[in-house]
Amino acid sequence: MTGPAERDATRKADHVRLASAQHAEPLPHDFDHVRPMNHPLSAGNRAAVDLAVHGRVLAWPVPLYINAMTGGTEHTGTINRALARAARETGVPIASGSTGILHREPAAVPSFRILREENPDGFVLANINANLSPEQARRSVEILEADALQVHLNPAQEIVMPEGDRDFTRWADNLAAIVEGVGVPVIAKEVGAGMSRGTVTALRALGVAAVDVSGRGGTDFTAIESDRRTDGGMPYLAHWGQSAVEGLLDAAGTDVDLLASGGLRHPLDAVRALALGALAVGVAGGFLRTLLTDGEPALIARIETWLSQIGDIMTLLGARTPAELRGTDLLLTGPVREFCELRGIDAGAYARRSGR
């Protein structure tokens, strides 16, 4: 009979294996229905582009970060070492996987601590679930010497997960206590099912510094957990929730820093998300697959290419900073336009933002 440590290790290994497999082929996505207008005489000077972002709380040198993935075992520690090196070499912030295991298995500490050891001067985010106490949250931050804390809100994943939580009624109160007691900015995030405007507004009231709308279209943890079940699973819950595009549109004007992740396939998707109001964009599964299939140098090269090409596309759109992309004219079509209509959002206004 296996113990908690063995079950944790198996679950972590399943997540890495199944998440990487999901990114073998790109899938259609709502980003395909966000089309920037081309204004040739408004293109800018590439040398004048500055990728730094400055939010209400967060200030990063680039609008791209490596989002939460893994940790807790020797194998995932090896992955985190390579991810940390990639972050160090490219200057992107990096988030750990869920650190809940640290509070059950002290032997897991090195697999997370490596993120700081290999990236001593970088921006590191610790990650926890919303059930941990403020004391445990502080401990996770201390172990990673983290600059900020991600708290993931993932009821769909938990419901499908065989060993997942089943009571989510205390999450809001506990999150408020974590914000009050952790000592670093707190970022609330989904894990691939998106956020609604009402949720973002409620999170702002709880004191979070930023919200990652983390929508469907990237790593699908409900599908992963369904595949791990022995009872046939719940495959009908795959693709549950809203996309990052829908989350950004729904949360516009909520007066909180918005981050976006979930299905970003290339630098154009990153620019689309920034133009929809994201302060920065996160990538997890796509970068993980590059690391596992092609190695650490390939991942570093891919991140550098993303940053360079984000700057190129900004030049094409006449934006000197990521914030200036929010004035880009965007044509919202297909299911994205339908979502806007159903939620009372003026899709046409996005096509006329620049006045050109």
Coordinates of N, CA and C in Angstrom, one line a residue, residues 188-351:
A188 N -3.9 36.0 -7.5 CA -4.9 35.0 -7.6 C -4.9 34.5 -9.1
K189 N -5.0 33.2 -9.2 CA -5.0 32.6 -10.6 C -5.8 31.4 -10.7
E190 N -6.4 31.2 -11.9 CA -7.0 29.9 -12.2 C -5.9 29.0 -12.7
V191 N -6.3 27.8 -13.1 CA -5.3 26.9 -13.7 C -5.7 26.4 -15.1
G192 N -6.6 27.2 -15.7 CA -7.0 26.9 -17.1 C -8.5 26.9 -17.3
A193 N -9.3 27.4 -16.4 CA -10.7 27.4 -16.6 C -11.2 28.9 -16.6
G194 N -10.4 29.8 -16.5 CA -10.8 31.2 -16.7 C -11.4 31.9 -15.4
M195 N -11.5 33.2 -15.5 CA -12.1 34.0 -14.5 C -13.3 34.9 -15.1
S196 N -14.2 35.2 -14.2 CA -15.3 36.1 -14.6 C -15.1 37.4 -14.0
R197 N -15.8 38.4 -14.5 CA -15.7 39.8 -14.0 C -16.1 39.8 -12.5
G198 N -17.1 39.1 -12.2 CA -17.5 39.1 -10.8 C -16.5 38.6 -9.9
T199 N -15.8 37.5 -10.3 CA -14.7 36.9 -9.5 C -13.6 37.9 -9.4
V200 N -13.2 38.5 -10.5 CA -12.0 39.5 -10.4 C -12.4 40.6 -9.5
T201 N -13.6 41.1 -9.5 CA -14.0 42.2 -8.7 C -14.0 41.8 -7.2
A202 N -14.4 40.6 -6.9 CA -14.4 40.0 -5.6 C -12.9 39.9 -5.1
L203 N -12.1 39.4 -6.0 CA -10.7 39.2 -5.6 C -10.0 40.5 -5.3
R204 N -10.3 41.5 -6.1 CA -9.8 42.9 -5.8 C -10.2 43.4 -4.4
A205 N -11.5 43.1 -4.1 CA -12.0 43.5 -2.7 C -11.3 42.8 -1.6
L206 N -10.8 41.6 -1.9 CA -10.0 40.8 -0.9 C -8.6 41.2 -0.8
G207 N -8.1 42.1 -1.6 CA -6.8 42.7 -1.5 C -5.7 42.1 -2.4
V208 N -6.1 41.3 -3.3 CA -5.0 40.7 -4.2 C -4.4 41.8 -5.0
A209 N -3.1 41.6 -5.4 CA -2.4 42.5 -6.1 C -2.6 42.4 -7.6
A210 N -2.9 41.2 -8.1 CA -3.1 40.9 -9.5 C -3.9 39.7 -9.7
V211 N -4.5 39.5 -10.8 CA -5.3 38.3 -11.1 C -4.9 37.8 -12.5
D212 N -4.5 36.5 -12.5 CA -4.2 35.8 -13.7 C -5.5 35.1 -14.2
V213 N -6.0 35.5 -15.3 CA -7.3 34.9 -15.7 C -7.2 33.5 -16.3
S214 N -6.0 33.1 -16.5 CA -5.6 31.7 -16.9 C -6.8 30.9 -17.4
G215 N -7.1 31.0 -18.7 CA -8.2 30.4 -19.4 C -8.0 29.1 -20.1
R216 N -9.1 28.5 -20.5 CA -9.0 27.2 -21.2 C -8.3 27.5 -22.6
G217 N -7.7 26.4 -23.1 CA -7.0 26.5 -24.4 C -5.5 26.1 -24.2
G218 N -5.0 26.1 -23.0 CA -3.7 25.6 -22.8 C -3.7 24.3 -22.1
T219 N -2.9 24.1 -21.1 CA -2.9 22.8 -20.3 C -4.3 22.7 -19.6
D220 N -4.9 21.5 -19.9 CA -6.3 21.3 -19.4 C -6.2 20.4 -18.2
F221 N -6.2 20.9 -17.0 CA -6.1 20.1 -15.8 C -7.3 19.3 -15.5
T222 N -8.5 19.7 -15.9 CA -9.6 18.8 -15.7 C -9.5 17.6 -16.6
A223 N -9.0 17.7 -17.8 CA -8.7 16.5 -18.6 C -7.6 15.7 -18.1
I224 N -6.6 16.3 -17.5 CA -5.5 15.5 -16.9 C -6.0 14.7 -15.7
E225 N -6.8 15.3 -14.9 CA -7.3 14.6 -13.7 C -8.3 13.5 -14.1
S226 N -9.0 13.8 -15.2 CA -10.0 12.8 -15.7 C -9.2 11.6 -16.2
D227 N -8.1 11.8 -16.8 CA -7.3 10.7 -17.4 C -6.6 9.9 -16.2
R228 N -6.5 10.5 -15.1 CA -5.8 9.8 -13.9 C -6.8 8.9 -13.2
R229 N -8.1 9.1 -13.4 CA -9.1 8.3 -12.7 C -9.2 6.9 -13.2
T230 N -9.7 6.0 -12.4 CA -9.9 4.6 -12.8 C -11.4 4.2 -13.0
D231 N -12.3 5.3 -13.0 CA -13.7 5.0 -13.1 C -14.2 5.5 -14.4
G232 N -13.4 5.7 -15.4 CA -13.8 6.2 -16.7 C -13.7 7.7 -16.8
G233 N -13.5 8.4 -15.6 CA -13.2 9.8 -15.6 C -14.5 10.7 -15.9
M234 N -14.2 12.0 -16.1 CA -15.2 13.0 -16.4 C -14.8 13.7 -17.7
P235 N -14.6 13.0 -18.8 CA -14.1 13.7 -20.0 C -15.0 14.8 -20.5
Y236 N -16.3 14.8 -20.1 CA -17.2 15.8 -20.6 C -16.9 17.2 -20.0
L237 N -16.0 17.2 -18.9 CA -15.6 18.5 -18.3 C -14.4 19.1 -18.9
A238 N -13.8 18.4 -19.9 CA -12.6 19.0 -20.7 C -13.1 20.3 -21.3
H239 N -12.2 21.2 -21.3 CA -12.4 22.6 -21.9 C -13.5 23.4 -21.1
W240 N -13.6 23.0 -19.8 CA -14.5 23.8 -18.9 C -14.1 25.2 -18.8
G241 N -15.1 26.1 -18.7 CA -14.8 27.5 -18.4 C -14.6 28.4 -19.5
Q242 N -13.9 29.6 -19.3 CA -13.7 30.6 -20.2 C -12.3 30.6 -20.7
S243 N -12.0 31.2 -21.8 CA -10.7 31.4 -22.3 C -10.0 32.6 -21.7
A244 N -8.7 32.8 -21.9 CA -8.0 34.0 -21.4 C -8.6 35.2 -22.1
V245 N -8.9 35.1 -23.4 CA -9.5 36.2 -24.2 C -10.8 36.6 -23.5
E246 N -11.6 35.7 -23.3 CA -12.9 36.0 -22.6 C -12.7 36.6 -21.2
G247 N -11.8 36.1 -20.5 CA -11.5 36.6 -19.2 C -11.0 38.0 -19.2
L248 N -10.1 38.4 -20.1 CA -9.6 39.7 -20.2 C -10.7 40.7 -20.7
L249 N -11.6 40.3 -21.6 CA -12.7 41.1 -22.0 C -13.7 41.3 -20.9
D250 N -14.0 40.3 -20.2 CA -15.0 40.4 -19.1 C -14.5 41.2 -18.0
A251 N -13.2 41.2 -17.7 CA -12.6 41.9 -16.5 C -12.1 43.3 -16.8
A252 N -12.3 43.8 -18.0 CA -11.8 45.1 -18.4 C -12.3 46.2 -17.5
G253 N -11.5 47.1 -17.0 CA -11.9 48.2 -16.2 C -12.2 47.8 -14.7
T254 N -11.7 46.7 -14.3 CA -11.9 46.3 -12.9 C -10.8 46.8 -11.9
D255 N -9.9 47.6 -12.4 CA -8.9 48.4 -11.6 C -8.1 47.4 -10.8
V256 N -7.6 46.4 -11.4 CA -6.6 45.5 -10.8 C -5.7 45.0 -12.0
D257 N -4.4 44.7 -11.6 CA -3.5 44.2 -12.7 C -4.0 42.9 -13.1
L258 N -4.1 42.8 -14.4 CA -4.6 41.5 -15.0 C -3.4 40.8 -15.7
L259 N -3.2 39.5 -15.5 CA -2.3 38.7 -16.1 C -3.0 37.7 -17.0
A260 N -2.4 37.2 -18.0 CA -3.1 36.3 -18.9 C -2.3 35.0 -19.2
S261 N -2.9 33.9 -19.1 CA -2.2 32.6 -19.5 C -3.3 31.7 -19.9
G262 N -2.8 30.6 -20.6 CA -3.8 29.6 -21.0 C -3.9 29.5 -22.5
G263 N -3.0 28.8 -23.2 CA -3.1 28.6 -24.6 C -2.4 29.6 -25.5
L264 N -1.4 30.3 -24.9 CA -0.6 31.2 -25.8 C 0.4 30.4 -26.6
R265 N 0.2 30.5 -27.9 CA 1.0 29.6 -28.8 C 2.2 30.2 -29.4
H266 N 2.2 31.5 -29.5 CA 3.3 32.2 -30.1 C 3.3 33.7 -29.7
P267 N 4.3 34.5 -30.1 CA 4.3 35.9 -29.7 C 3.1 36.7 -30.1
L268 N 2.5 36.4 -31.3 CA 1.3 37.2 -31.6 C 0.2 37.0 -30.6
D269 N 0.0 35.8 -30.1 CA -1.0 35.6 -29.0 C -0.6 36.5 -27.8
A270 N 0.7 36.5 -27.5 CA 1.1 37.4 -26.4 C 0.7 38.8 -26.6
V271 N 0.9 39.3 -27.8 CA 0.6 40.7 -28.1 C -0.9 40.9 -28.1
R272 N -1.7 40.0 -28.6 CA -3.1 40.1 -28.5 C -3.6 40.2 -27.1
A273 N -3.0 39.4 -26.2 CA -3.4 39.4 -24.8 C -3.0 40.8 -24.1
L274 N -1.9 41.3 -24.5 CA -1.4 42.6 -23.9 C -2.4 43.7 -24.5
A275 N -2.8 43.6 -25.7 CA -3.7 44.6 -26.3 C -5.1 44.5 -25.7
L276 N -5.4 43.3 -25.1 CA -6.7 43.2 -24.5 C -6.7 43.6 -23.0
G277 N -5.5 44.1 -22.5 CA -5.4 44.6 -21.2 C -4.5 43.9 -20.2
A278 N -3.9 42.8 -20.6 CA -3.0 42.1 -19.7 C -1.7 42.9 -19.5
L279 N -1.3 42.9 -18.2 CA 0.0 43.5 -17.9 C 1.1 42.7 -18.4
A280 N 1.0 41.3 -18.3 CA 2.0 40.4 -18.8 C 1.3 39.1 -19.1
V281 N 2.0 38.2 -19.8 CA 1.4 36.9 -20.2 C 2.3 35.8 -19.7
G282 N 1.7 34.7 -19.3 CA 2.4 33.5 -18.8 C 2.3 32.3 -19.7
V283 N 3.4 31.6 -19.8 CA 3.4 30.3 -20.6 C 3.9 29.2 -19.7
A284 N 3.3 28.1 -19.8 CA 3.7 26.9 -19.0 C 3.9 25.7 -19.9
G285 N 2.8 25.1 -20.3 CA 2.9 23.8 -21.0 C 3.8 23.9 -22.3
G286 N 3.6 24.9 -23.1 CA 4.4 25.0 -24.3 C 5.9 25.1 -24.0
F287 N 6.3 25.8 -23.0 CA 7.7 25.9 -22.6 C 8.2 24.6 -22.0
L288 N 7.3 23.9 -21.3 CA 7.7 22.6 -20.7 C 8.0 21.6 -21.8
R289 N 7.1 21.6 -22.8 CA 7.3 20.6 -23.9 C 8.7 20.9 -24.6
T290 N 9.0 22.2 -24.9 CA 10.2 22.5 -25.5 C 11.4 22.0 -24.6
L291 N 11.3 22.2 -23.3 CA 12.4 21.7 -22.4 C 12.5 20.2 -22.5
L292 N 11.4 19.5 -22.4 CA 11.5 18.0 -22.3 C 11.9 17.4 -23.7
T293 N 11.5 18.0 -24.8 CA 11.8 17.4 -26.1 C 13.1 17.9 -26.7
D294 N 13.5 19.1 -26.4 CA 14.7 19.7 -27.1 C 15.8 20.2 -26.2
G295 N 15.5 20.3 -24.9 CA 16.5 20.6 -23.9 C 16.5 22.1 -23.5
E296 N 17.4 22.4 -22.5 CA 17.4 23.7 -21.9 C 17.9 24.8 -22.9
P297 N 19.0 24.5 -23.7 CA 19.4 25.6 -24.6 C 18.2 26.0 -25.6
A298 N 17.4 25.0 -26.0 CA 16.3 25.3 -26.9 C 15.3 26.1 -26.2
L299 N 15.0 25.8 -24.9 CA 14.0 26.6 -24.2 C 14.5 28.1 -24.1
I300 N 15.8 28.3 -23.7 CA 16.3 29.6 -23.6 C 16.2 30.4 -25.0
A301 N 16.5 29.7 -26.0 CA 16.4 30.3 -27.4 C 15.0 30.6 -27.7
R302 N 14.0 29.7 -27.3 CA 12.6 30.0 -27.6 C 12.1 31.2 -26.9
I303 N 12.5 31.3 -25.6 CA 12.0 32.5 -24.8 C 12.6 33.8 -25.4
E304 N 13.9 33.8 -25.7 CA 14.5 34.9 -26.3 C 13.8 35.3 -27.6
T305 N 13.5 34.3 -28.4 CA 12.7 34.6 -29.7 C 11.4 35.2 -29.4
W306 N 10.7 34.7 -28.4 CA 9.4 35.3 -28.0 C 9.6 36.8 -27.7
L307 N 10.5 37.1 -26.8 CA 10.7 38.5 -26.4 C 11.1 39.4 -27.6
S308 N 12.0 38.9 -28.5 CA 12.3 39.7 -29.6 C 11.2 39.9 -30.5
Q309 N 10.4 38.9 -30.8 CA 9.3 39.0 -31.7 C 8.1 39.8 -31.1
I310 N 7.9 39.7 -29.8 CA 6.9 40.6 -29.2 C 7.3 42.0 -29.5
G311 N 8.5 42.4 -29.4 CA 9.0 43.7 -29.7 C 8.8 44.1 -31.2
D312 N 9.0 43.1 -32.1 CA 8.8 43.3 -33.5 C 7.3 43.6 -33.8
I313 N 6.4 42.9 -33.2 CA 5.0 43.1 -33.4 C 4.5 44.4 -32.8
M314 N 5.1 44.7 -31.7 CA 4.8 46.1 -31.1 C 5.2 47.2 -32.1
T315 N 6.3 47.0 -32.7 CA 6.8 48.0 -33.7 C 5.8 48.1 -34.8
L316 N 5.3 47.0 -35.3 CA 4.4 46.9 -36.4 C 3.1 47.7 -36.0
L317 N 2.7 47.6 -34.8 CA 1.5 48.2 -34.3 C 1.7 49.6 -33.8
G318 N 2.9 50.1 -33.8 CA 3.2 51.5 -33.3 C 3.2 51.7 -31.8
A319 N 3.4 50.6 -31.1 CA 3.4 50.7 -29.6 C 4.8 50.6 -29.1
R320 N 5.2 51.7 -28.4 CA 6.5 51.7 -27.8 C 6.6 51.0 -26.5
T321 N 5.5 50.7 -25.8 CA 5.5 50.0 -24.6 C 4.4 49.0 -24.6
P322 N 4.4 47.9 -23.8 CA 3.2 47.0 -23.8 C 1.9 47.7 -23.4
A323 N 2.0 48.7 -22.5 CA 0.8 49.5 -22.1 C 0.2 50.2 -23.3
E324 N 1.0 50.6 -24.3 CA 0.4 51.3 -25.4 C -0.3 50.4 -26.4
L325 N -0.1 49.1 -26.2 CA -0.9 48.2 -27.1 C -2.4 48.2 -26.7
R326 N -2.8 48.8 -25.6 CA -4.2 48.8 -25.2 C -4.9 49.8 -26.0
G327 N -4.3 50.6 -26.8 CA -4.9 51.5 -27.8 C -5.0 50.9 -29.2
T328 N -4.6 49.7 -29.4 CA -4.6 49.0 -30.7 C -6.0 48.7 -31.1
D329 N -6.3 48.9 -32.3 CA -7.6 48.5 -32.9 C -7.7 47.0 -33.0
L330 N -8.7 46.4 -32.5 CA -8.8 44.9 -32.5 C -10.2 44.5 -33.1
L331 N -10.2 43.6 -34.1 CA -11.4 43.1 -34.6 C -11.7 41.8 -33.9
L332 N -12.8 41.8 -33.2 CA -13.3 40.6 -32.4 C -14.3 39.9 -33.2
T333 N -14.1 38.7 -33.6 CA -15.0 38.0 -34.5 C -15.4 36.6 -33.9
G334 N -16.3 35.9 -34.6 CA -16.6 34.6 -34.3 C -17.1 34.4 -32.9
P335 N -16.7 33.3 -32.2 CA -17.2 33.1 -30.8 C -16.8 34.2 -29.8
V336 N -15.7 34.9 -30.0 CA -15.3 36.0 -29.1 C -16.4 37.1 -29.2
R337 N -16.8 37.4 -30.4 CA -17.8 38.4 -30.6 C -19.1 38.0 -30.0
E338 N -19.5 36.7 -30.1 CA -20.7 36.2 -29.5 C -20.6 36.3 -28.0
F339 N -19.5 36.0 -27.4 CA -19.3 36.1 -26.0 C -19.5 37.6 -25.5
C340 N -19.0 38.5 -26.3 CA -19.2 39.9 -26.0 C -20.6 40.3 -26.0
E341 N -21.3 39.8 -27.0 CA -22.8 40.1 -27.1 C -23.5 39.6 -25.9
L342 N -23.2 38.4 -25.5 CA -23.9 37.7 -24.4 C -23.6 38.4 -23.0
R343 N -22.4 38.9 -22.9 CA -22.0 39.6 -21.6 C -22.1 41.1 -21.6
G344 N -22.7 41.6 -22.7 CA -23.0 43.1 -22.8 C -21.7 43.9 -23.0
I345 N -20.7 43.4 -23.7 CA -19.5 44.1 -24.0 C -19.6 44.6 -25.4
D346 N -19.2 45.9 -25.6 CA -19.2 46.5 -27.0 C -18.0 46.0 -27.8
A347 N -18.2 45.0 -28.6 CA -17.1 44.5 -29.3 C -16.6 45.5 -30.4
G348 N -17.5 46.2 -30.9 CA -17.2 47.2 -32.0 C -16.3 48.3 -31.4
A349 N -16.4 48.7 -30.2 CA -15.5 49.7 -29.6 C -14.1 49.3 -29.7
Y350 N -13.8 48.1 -29.6 CA -12.4 47.6 -29.7 C -11.8 47.9 -31.1
A351 N -12.6 47.9 -32.1 CA -12.1 48.1 -33.4 C -11.9 49.6 -33.7

